[in-house]
Short mmCIF file of C-alpha atoms and ligand atoms in Angstrom, two decimals:
data_model
loop_
_atom_site.label_atom_id
_atom_site.label_comp_id
_atom_site.label_asym_id
_atom_site.label_seq_id
_atom_site.Cartn_x
_atom_site.Cartn_y
_atom_site.Cartn_z
CA MET A 292 64.90 102.28 -26.16
CA SER A 293 68.62 102.34 -23.82
CA ASP A 294 71.19 104.40 -23.55
CA PRO A 295 74.22 102.71 -25.13
CA ALA A 296 76.44 105.22 -22.59
CA VAL A 297 74.14 104.48 -19.82
CA ARG A 298 73.90 100.57 -20.14
CA ARG A 299 77.82 100.04 -20.41
CA SER A 300 78.81 103.05 -17.34
CA PRO A 301 82.11 101.81 -16.18
CA LEU A 302 81.92 101.03 -12.46
CA GLU A 303 84.01 104.38 -10.90
CA PRO A 304 86.10 103.40 -7.77
CA VAL A 305 85.58 106.96 -6.03
CA ALA A 306 81.84 106.28 -6.92
CA LEU A 307 81.44 103.54 -5.64
CA ALA A 308 83.20 104.86 -2.72
CA ASP A 309 81.22 107.88 -2.30
CA ALA A 310 77.74 105.46 -2.90
CA ALA A 311 78.77 103.30 0.27
CA GLY A 312 79.63 105.63 2.57
CA PRO A 313 82.22 106.22 5.71
CA SER A 314 81.50 102.26 7.39
CA TRP A 315 82.85 100.53 3.83
CA THR A 316 85.86 100.15 2.00
CA VAL A 317 85.54 99.06 -1.34
CA ARG A 318 87.69 97.38 -3.55
CA LEU A 319 86.99 97.50 -7.15
CA LEU A 320 88.63 95.30 -9.03
CA ALA A 321 88.44 95.50 -13.48
CA GLU A 322 88.12 91.25 -13.03
CA ALA A 323 88.55 88.90 -10.48
CA ALA A 324 87.58 85.18 -10.70
CA SER A 325 85.44 85.30 -7.46
CA THR A 326 85.13 87.77 -5.06
CA ASN A 327 83.47 85.61 -2.32
CA VAL A 328 87.33 83.89 -2.64
CA LEU A 329 89.25 87.97 -2.20
CA ALA A 330 86.92 89.19 0.29
CA ALA A 331 87.26 85.87 2.54
CA ALA A 332 90.81 85.65 1.93
CA ASP A 333 91.24 89.09 3.39
CA ALA A 334 88.27 89.32 5.81
CA ARG A 335 88.02 92.34 8.09
CA PRO A 336 85.03 94.42 8.78
CA GLY A 337 83.34 96.89 6.29
CA LEU A 338 86.05 95.63 2.98
CA VAL A 339 84.05 95.09 0.19
CA VAL A 340 85.34 93.53 -2.66
CA VAL A 341 83.41 95.10 -6.79
CA ALA A 342 84.51 92.88 -9.57
CA ASP A 343 83.58 94.80 -12.89
CA HIS A 344 84.07 91.34 -14.07
CA GLN A 345 84.25 88.01 -12.14
CA THR A 346 85.26 85.37 -14.14
CA ALA A 347 84.64 82.19 -12.04
CA GLY A 348 81.20 83.84 -9.74
CA ARG A 349 80.71 80.88 -7.18
CA GLY A 350 76.86 79.30 -6.85
CA ARG A 351 76.33 77.80 -3.15
CA LEU A 352 77.55 73.48 -3.94
CA ASP A 353 79.90 73.86 -7.08
CA ARG A 354 77.92 75.62 -8.78
CA SER A 355 78.79 78.62 -10.41
CA TRP A 356 77.30 81.93 -11.28
CA GLU A 357 78.44 83.50 -14.80
CA THR A 358 77.57 87.58 -15.61
CA PRO A 359 78.78 89.45 -18.86
CA ALA A 360 81.76 92.61 -18.34
CA GLY A 361 79.99 96.03 -16.74
CA VAL A 362 76.30 95.12 -17.15
CA ALA A 363 75.64 92.82 -13.76
CA LEU A 364 77.20 94.27 -9.32
CA THR A 365 78.77 90.85 -8.42
CA PHE A 366 80.07 91.78 -4.94
CA SER A 367 81.09 90.49 -1.91
CA ALA A 368 81.50 91.78 1.56
CA VAL A 369 82.15 91.58 5.11
CA VAL A 370 79.98 91.87 7.88
CA ASP A 371 80.95 91.09 11.73
CA PRO A 372 76.95 90.25 11.96
CA GLY A 373 77.17 90.30 15.97
CA LEU A 374 74.52 87.25 17.14
CA PRO A 375 74.68 84.48 18.90
CA ASP A 376 75.35 80.92 16.67
CA ALA A 377 71.30 80.42 16.97
CA ARG A 378 70.70 83.11 15.19
CA TRP A 379 73.51 82.86 12.44
CA PRO A 380 71.03 80.61 10.23
CA LEU A 381 69.08 83.92 9.80
CA LEU A 382 71.47 85.76 8.09
CA PRO A 383 70.70 84.46 4.46
CA LEU A 384 66.94 85.31 5.47
CA ALA A 385 67.78 89.04 6.47
CA VAL A 386 70.33 89.07 3.24
CA ALA A 387 67.67 88.82 0.39
CA VAL A 388 65.50 90.96 2.33
CA ALA A 389 67.93 93.81 2.19
CA VAL A 390 68.15 93.18 -1.51
CA ALA A 391 64.78 92.87 -1.60
CA GLN A 392 64.85 95.97 -0.04
CA ALA A 393 67.17 97.83 -2.45
CA VAL A 394 65.79 96.36 -5.56
CA ARG A 395 61.80 98.04 -4.56
CA ARG A 396 63.91 101.74 -3.85
CA SER A 397 66.30 102.05 -6.63
CA ALA A 398 63.72 99.78 -9.26
CA GLY A 399 60.48 100.53 -8.21
CA VAL A 400 60.84 96.40 -8.76
CA SER A 401 59.16 94.19 -6.31
CA PRO A 402 61.06 90.86 -6.14
CA GLU A 403 59.73 87.65 -3.87
CA LEU A 404 62.22 85.61 -2.17
CA LYS A 405 62.53 81.60 -2.89
CA TRP A 406 63.54 80.07 0.46
CA PRO A 407 66.24 80.68 1.94
CA ASN A 408 67.47 83.67 -0.04
CA ASP A 409 66.81 83.15 -3.88
CA VAL A 410 65.98 87.20 -4.91
CA LEU A 411 62.82 86.17 -7.85
CA VAL A 412 60.93 88.18 -10.37
CA ASP A 413 57.64 86.92 -11.58
CA GLY A 414 58.71 82.90 -10.64
CA ARG A 415 62.99 84.42 -12.37
CA LYS A 416 66.07 84.82 -10.89
CA LEU A 417 67.43 88.82 -10.61
CA ALA A 418 69.77 87.81 -7.68
CA GLY A 419 71.89 85.42 -5.45
CA ILE A 420 73.58 84.88 -1.95
CA LEU A 421 76.20 83.13 -0.94
CA LEU A 422 77.18 83.74 2.20
CA GLU A 423 80.23 82.46 3.48
CA ARG A 424 81.32 81.97 7.58
CA VAL A 425 85.32 82.88 7.94
CA GLY A 426 87.27 82.58 11.53
CA PRO A 427 87.00 84.18 14.43
CA PRO A 428 90.28 85.34 12.74
CA ALA A 429 92.07 85.68 16.11
CA ARG A 430 91.35 84.37 19.64
CA GLY A 431 89.45 85.89 21.52
CA SER A 432 87.46 87.18 18.37
CA ARG A 433 84.13 86.65 16.50
CA PRO A 434 82.99 85.38 13.40
CA LEU A 435 82.76 87.04 9.87
CA ALA A 436 80.57 86.70 7.00
CA VAL A 437 81.19 87.00 3.55
CA VAL A 438 78.12 88.34 1.76
CA GLY A 439 77.84 88.13 -1.83
CA ILE A 440 75.51 89.65 -4.09
CA GLY A 441 75.05 89.02 -7.57
CA LEU A 442 72.57 91.42 -8.63
CA ASN A 443 72.32 91.01 -12.71
CA VAL A 444 70.97 94.94 -13.50
CA ASP A 445 71.42 95.26 -17.15
CA GLN A 446 71.24 91.91 -18.82
CA THR A 447 69.65 91.80 -22.06
CA ALA A 448 67.48 88.23 -22.15
CA ASP A 449 70.20 86.89 -24.66
CA GLU A 450 72.93 87.36 -22.17
CA LEU A 451 71.24 85.67 -19.14
CA PRO A 452 73.10 82.06 -18.50
CA VAL A 453 70.20 80.06 -17.80
CA PRO A 454 66.44 80.90 -18.86
CA THR A 455 64.92 81.27 -15.25
CA ALA A 456 67.09 84.64 -14.38
CA THR A 457 65.76 87.71 -15.55
CA SER A 458 67.29 91.38 -14.89
CA LEU A 459 66.51 94.36 -14.05
CA ARG A 460 66.39 96.19 -17.56
CA ILE A 461 64.12 92.91 -18.57
CA GLU A 462 62.08 93.94 -15.90
CA GLY A 463 61.71 97.58 -17.46
CA ALA A 464 63.93 98.98 -14.87
CA THR A 465 66.90 101.59 -15.71
CA VAL A 466 69.45 101.81 -13.14
CA GLU A 467 72.47 102.93 -12.00
CA ARG A 468 74.94 99.72 -11.04
CA THR A 469 76.56 102.65 -8.38
CA ALA A 470 73.61 103.81 -7.23
CA LEU A 471 72.61 100.34 -6.55
CA PHE A 472 75.29 99.06 -5.43
CA GLY A 473 74.87 101.76 -1.89
CA ALA A 474 71.53 101.20 -1.40
CA VAL A 475 71.88 97.49 -1.22
CA LEU A 476 75.22 98.01 1.45
CA ALA A 477 72.44 101.12 2.99
CA ALA A 478 69.76 98.05 3.30
CA LEU A 479 72.19 95.74 4.48
CA GLU A 480 73.30 97.97 7.45
CA GLU A 481 69.89 98.57 8.24
CA THR A 482 68.60 95.05 8.48
CA LEU A 483 71.45 93.51 9.96
CA ALA A 484 71.07 96.16 12.79
CA VAL A 485 66.83 95.00 12.92
CA LEU A 486 67.96 91.43 13.19
CA ARG A 487 70.08 91.86 16.03
CA ALA A 488 67.43 94.63 17.63
CA ASP A 489 64.91 92.65 17.27
CA ALA A 490 65.10 89.02 14.81
CA GLU A 491 61.29 88.72 14.48
CA ARG A 492 61.68 92.12 12.34
CA VAL A 493 63.31 90.74 10.28
CA LEU A 494 61.39 87.33 10.28
CA ALA A 495 58.30 89.03 9.24
CA SER A 496 58.88 90.75 6.44
CA TYR A 497 60.73 87.53 4.60
CA ARG A 498 57.47 85.77 5.65
CA GLU A 499 55.90 88.54 3.51
CA GLN A 500 58.02 88.15 0.24
CA CYS A 501 58.61 84.88 0.43
CA SER A 502 56.78 83.01 -2.93
CA THR A 503 57.99 78.98 -1.27
CA LEU A 504 55.38 80.43 1.62
CA GLY A 505 52.18 77.98 0.18
CA ALA A 506 54.15 76.58 -2.67
CA ALA A 507 54.21 72.95 -3.74
CA VAL A 508 57.56 72.40 -3.18
CA GLU A 509 59.44 69.41 -3.85
CA VAL A 510 62.98 69.72 -1.84
CA GLN A 511 66.68 68.12 -1.78
CA LEU A 512 68.04 67.38 0.86
CA PRO A 513 71.92 67.80 1.93
CA GLY A 514 71.70 63.42 1.92
CA GLY A 515 69.98 63.55 -1.59
CA GLU A 516 66.13 62.70 -0.42
CA LEU A 517 63.75 64.21 -2.09
CA LEU A 518 61.12 65.60 0.25
CA SER A 519 57.85 66.70 -0.94
CA GLY A 520 54.89 69.02 0.48
CA THR A 521 53.56 72.27 0.29
CA ALA A 522 56.39 74.86 2.26
CA GLU A 523 53.31 75.39 5.16
CA ALA A 524 55.81 77.75 7.34
CA ILE A 525 59.27 79.47 7.91
CA ASP A 526 59.98 79.00 11.83
CA GLY A 527 62.08 81.56 14.33
CA HIS A 528 64.94 79.64 12.65
CA GLY A 529 64.61 80.41 9.31
CA ARG A 530 63.36 77.10 8.39
CA VAL A 531 61.20 75.91 5.67
CA VAL A 532 58.52 72.93 6.85
CA VAL A 533 57.25 71.11 4.36
CA ALA A 534 55.17 67.98 5.40
CA GLY A 535 55.86 68.90 8.97
CA ARG A 536 59.15 68.18 8.58
CA ALA A 537 61.69 71.71 9.39
CA VAL A 538 64.57 71.69 6.78
CA ALA A 539 67.51 74.37 7.80
CA ALA A 540 69.09 73.46 4.39
CA GLY A 541 68.55 72.08 1.09
CA ASP A 542 67.27 73.27 -2.62
CA VAL A 543 63.76 74.11 -3.39
CA VAL A 544 62.01 73.64 -6.45
CA HIS A 545 58.54 75.68 -6.73
CA LEU A 546 56.36 72.94 -8.21
CA ARG A 547 53.22 75.43 -9.05
CA ARG A 548 53.36 78.86 -9.25
CA HIS A 549 49.84 80.61 -8.42
CA GLY A 550 49.18 77.91 -11.78
CA ARG A 551 51.69 78.67 -13.58
CA SER A 552 55.45 77.77 -14.26
CA PRO A 553 58.70 79.95 -15.06
CA GLY A 554 58.66 80.28 -18.67
CA GLU A 555 54.86 80.03 -18.95
CA ASP A 556 53.47 83.41 -19.85
C1 BT5 B 1584 73.60 81.29 -6.30
O1 BT5 B 1584 73.60 79.76 -6.20
O2 BT5 B 1584 72.44 81.76 -6.20
C2 BT5 B 1584 74.72 82.39 -5.23
C3 BT5 B 1584 75.09 83.37 -6.05
C4 BT5 B 1584 76.12 83.83 -6.18
C5 BT5 B 1584 76.78 85.19 -6.89
C6 BT5 B 1584 77.62 86.08 -6.22
S1 BT5 B 1584 78.21 86.73 -6.84
C7 BT5 B 1584 79.21 87.74 -5.93
C8 BT5 B 1584 80.16 86.88 -5.36
N1 BT5 B 1584 81.58 86.32 -5.82
C9 BT5 B 1584 80.67 84.65 -6.13
O3 BT5 B 1584 81.92 84.08 -6.14
N2 BT5 B 1584 79.52 84.40 -6.42
C10 BT5 B 1584 78.65 85.13 -5.02
P1 BT5 B 1584 73.09 78.58 -6.34
O4 BT5 B 1584 71.95 79.38 -5.36
O5 BT5 B 1584 73.85 78.14 -6.28
O6 BT5 B 1584 72.24 79.05 -7.47
C11 BT5 B 1584 73.19 79.23 -8.97
C12 BT5 B 1584 72.53 78.56 -10.10
O7 BT5 B 1584 71.74 80.20 -10.67
C13 BT5 B 1584 73.60 78.27 -11.68
O8 BT5 B 1584 73.73 76.94 -11.43
C14 BT5 B 1584 72.65 78.83 -12.64
O9 BT5 B 1584 71.32 78.15 -12.83
C15 BT5 B 1584 71.55 80.07 -11.96
N3 BT5 B 1584 72.50 81.67 -12.91
C16 BT5 B 1584 73.73 81.30 -13.36
N4 BT5 B 1584 74.45 82.47 -13.08
C17 BT5 B 1584 73.28 83.50 -13.22
C18 BT5 B 1584 72.50 84.99 -13.18
N5 BT5 B 1584 73.40 86.02 -13.52
N6 BT5 B 1584 71.52 85.13 -12.99
C19 BT5 B 1584 70.91 83.67 -12.34
N7 BT5 B 1584 70.37 83.08 -12.84
C20 BT5 B 1584 72.21 82.90 -12.84
#
């Protein structure tokens, strides 16, 4: 049984700033429509906007991200990736690697990564990542990335919006949101530094954890076309290669996962 005091432990600005450390400026809001929208509107490297309750959380392609108050982490960190344009497509993969690392370290749960950047446990979604590019804010400066992360921490099954979701609590881990927040930001800084220095290392770590690799998949391409086949590789540009075709953007459905699908026991 969980302790209700831990379960509904509030986020608190000083504790969040301490957990984040000196590289970040944390802005905590009791409620916000979307932390990505707020962070993009005031994009400065190191700003992190956290909402204890996000009321209009955004997913990709006009989808939504839904979490109740007080039980999840929803935040957006503004970073200067310091990458040449050709390396930007690796950013979503690197953020997924960072979130997985933080979850492993703080919760002892080992997630898998679904291309490009879903963080799953046993086929169910634990975290979603929404990356947006802003700027460059001024002439001569570099574009920034708003890294939006939604992480299901303490939800019970009936607090999840879809049956394909899970939370750390459901996976048997009791974790303080504040500590996890600090761990995600630390892992993000670490992974971005590795990405700048040696992108192959991040790709290797991504491939190791990527459950899309080798799976039978269906990819909905941006134009609406459906591509089916085996996901054969994640190439050096972060693209998934399906039936011989390298795909840079699209929605992937895993058709079979080790002989079972999410929801099956
Ligand atoms: C994502 O989109 O996975 C990106 C989600 C990013 C959310 C963060 S929260 C902080 C920041 N501020 C924002 O406004 N957004 C970011 P996508 O791959 O499109 O997945 C969306 C789909 O996931 C929905 O259509 C639902 O099926 C499902 N979903 C919604 N809420 C969920 C949840 N809490 N847990 C698991 N799945 C969820």
